[in-house]
Amino acid sequence: MTHTLALVIYMAILTWLALLVASLIRVKGWTPSGTMIALGNRENLPAATPFAGRAERTARNTLENFVFFAAIALVAHATGATSPKVATGAEIFFWARVLYIPVYYAGIAYLRTAIWVVSIVGLAMMILAIW
């Protein structure tokens, strides 16, 4: 397995964790009543707190960006693109996304956007290396 494909797996795990944590934050899954909501059909959810809202948006954005990353990485692998720029772009994307989550949770708007741009630069590097 290539390093880029390993990063796809790591990103899948990170995405799943972001979705899980956002869900638990929304229902306060560490409390008895939150556990009951989490185990149920999630009807009549309580209003999201600002932090829960940020966690949900973080998870959604992570999932959306993972789809692009996985597609680009798989195309690179399928086409045999072996340029070091593919792996470097994947590394940049992955580590930017790792930073993105806590920064978004903390609500640091401009830094969050800058980190997102860095992740997109990583994706662009991968695409340019394939062509």
XYZ file of C-alpha atoms in Angstrom:
131
model
C 0.000 0.000 0.000
C 1.311 3.450 -0.851
C 1.672 6.196 1.704
C -1.062 8.170 -0.070
C -3.507 5.275 0.253
C -2.585 4.937 3.923
C -3.494 8.614 4.318
C -6.877 7.865 2.730
C -7.473 5.281 5.446
C -6.307 7.673 8.175
C -8.566 10.365 6.757
C -11.502 7.927 6.719
C -10.903 7.240 10.409
C -10.589 10.947 11.181
C -13.812 11.650 9.280
C -15.677 8.914 11.129
C -14.412 10.244 14.470
C -15.464 13.796 13.566
C -18.976 12.555 12.738
C -19.173 10.478 15.923
C -17.916 13.257 18.185
C -20.282 15.807 16.614
C -23.187 13.464 17.236
C -22.207 12.895 20.851
C -21.683 16.610 21.471
C -25.099 17.431 20.004
C -26.983 15.069 22.322
C -24.559 15.293 25.261
C -23.998 11.582 24.898
C -21.950 11.392 28.093
C -25.093 12.046 30.151
C -27.815 9.450 30.870
C -30.469 11.452 28.978
C -28.036 12.096 26.132
C -27.247 8.400 25.890
C -30.963 7.654 25.572
C -31.274 10.202 22.754
C -28.153 8.833 21.029
C -29.516 5.284 21.197
C -32.932 6.330 19.923
C -34.212 7.627 16.604
C -32.990 11.162 17.354
C -36.398 12.674 17.017
C -36.984 15.907 18.901
C -33.305 16.709 19.284
C -32.534 19.586 21.584
C -31.443 22.806 19.917
C -27.768 22.746 19.046
C -25.516 24.828 21.257
C -23.017 27.032 19.414
C -20.295 24.460 20.143
C -22.476 21.580 18.929
C -23.241 23.555 15.773
C -19.533 24.067 15.110
C -18.884 20.368 15.725
C -21.618 19.409 13.233
C -20.308 21.844 10.609
C -16.779 20.562 11.201
C -17.915 16.978 10.661
C -19.902 17.840 7.533
C -17.005 19.806 6.049
C -14.584 16.994 6.887
C -16.827 14.473 5.144
C -17.262 16.692 2.082
C -13.522 17.236 1.743
C -12.719 13.571 2.399
C -14.781 12.627 -0.656
C -12.625 14.860 -2.871
C -9.401 13.659 -1.282
C -10.280 9.981 -1.618
C -11.334 10.404 -5.251
C -8.139 12.242 -6.174
C -5.917 9.783 -4.279
C -7.611 6.789 -5.897
C -7.286 8.311 -9.367
C -3.597 8.960 -8.690
C -3.159 5.350 -7.623
C -5.154 3.931 -10.547
C -3.221 5.965 -13.098
C 0.123 5.119 -11.549
C 0.935 8.752 -10.809
C 4.122 8.385 -8.789
C 5.216 12.007 -8.537
C 6.345 12.949 -5.038
C 3.931 15.883 -5.385
C 1.008 13.468 -5.026
C 2.277 12.243 -1.657
C 3.271 15.738 -0.551
C -0.143 17.113 -1.494
C -1.796 14.258 0.398
C 0.348 14.972 3.467
C -0.485 18.676 3.322
C -4.189 17.909 2.966
C -4.213 15.384 5.811
C -2.318 17.488 8.351
C -4.299 20.601 7.470
C -7.484 18.652 8.140
C -6.102 17.390 11.462
C -5.529 21.037 12.468
C -8.842 22.188 11.019
C -10.981 20.214 13.466
C -9.784 21.695 16.777
C -9.516 25.182 15.265
C -13.134 24.998 14.064
C -14.241 23.613 17.433
C -12.548 26.594 19.087
C -14.382 28.966 16.750
C -11.281 30.683 15.340
C -12.876 31.824 12.083
C -10.046 33.323 10.006
C -7.472 30.734 11.045
C -10.005 27.996 10.237
C -10.426 29.397 6.733
C -6.656 29.694 6.232
C -6.185 26.060 7.251
C -8.968 25.021 4.878
C -7.187 26.867 2.051
C -3.978 24.990 2.863
C -5.869 21.693 2.575
C -7.213 22.758 -0.827
C -3.676 23.602 -1.930
C -2.751 20.013 -1.026
C -5.584 18.717 -3.211
C -4.524 21.016 -6.059
C -0.943 19.720 -5.802
C -2.249 16.174 -6.145
C -4.381 17.021 -9.176
C -1.557 18.888 -10.919
C 0.803 15.950 -10.287
C -1.670 13.567 -11.949
C -1.939 15.681 -15.104
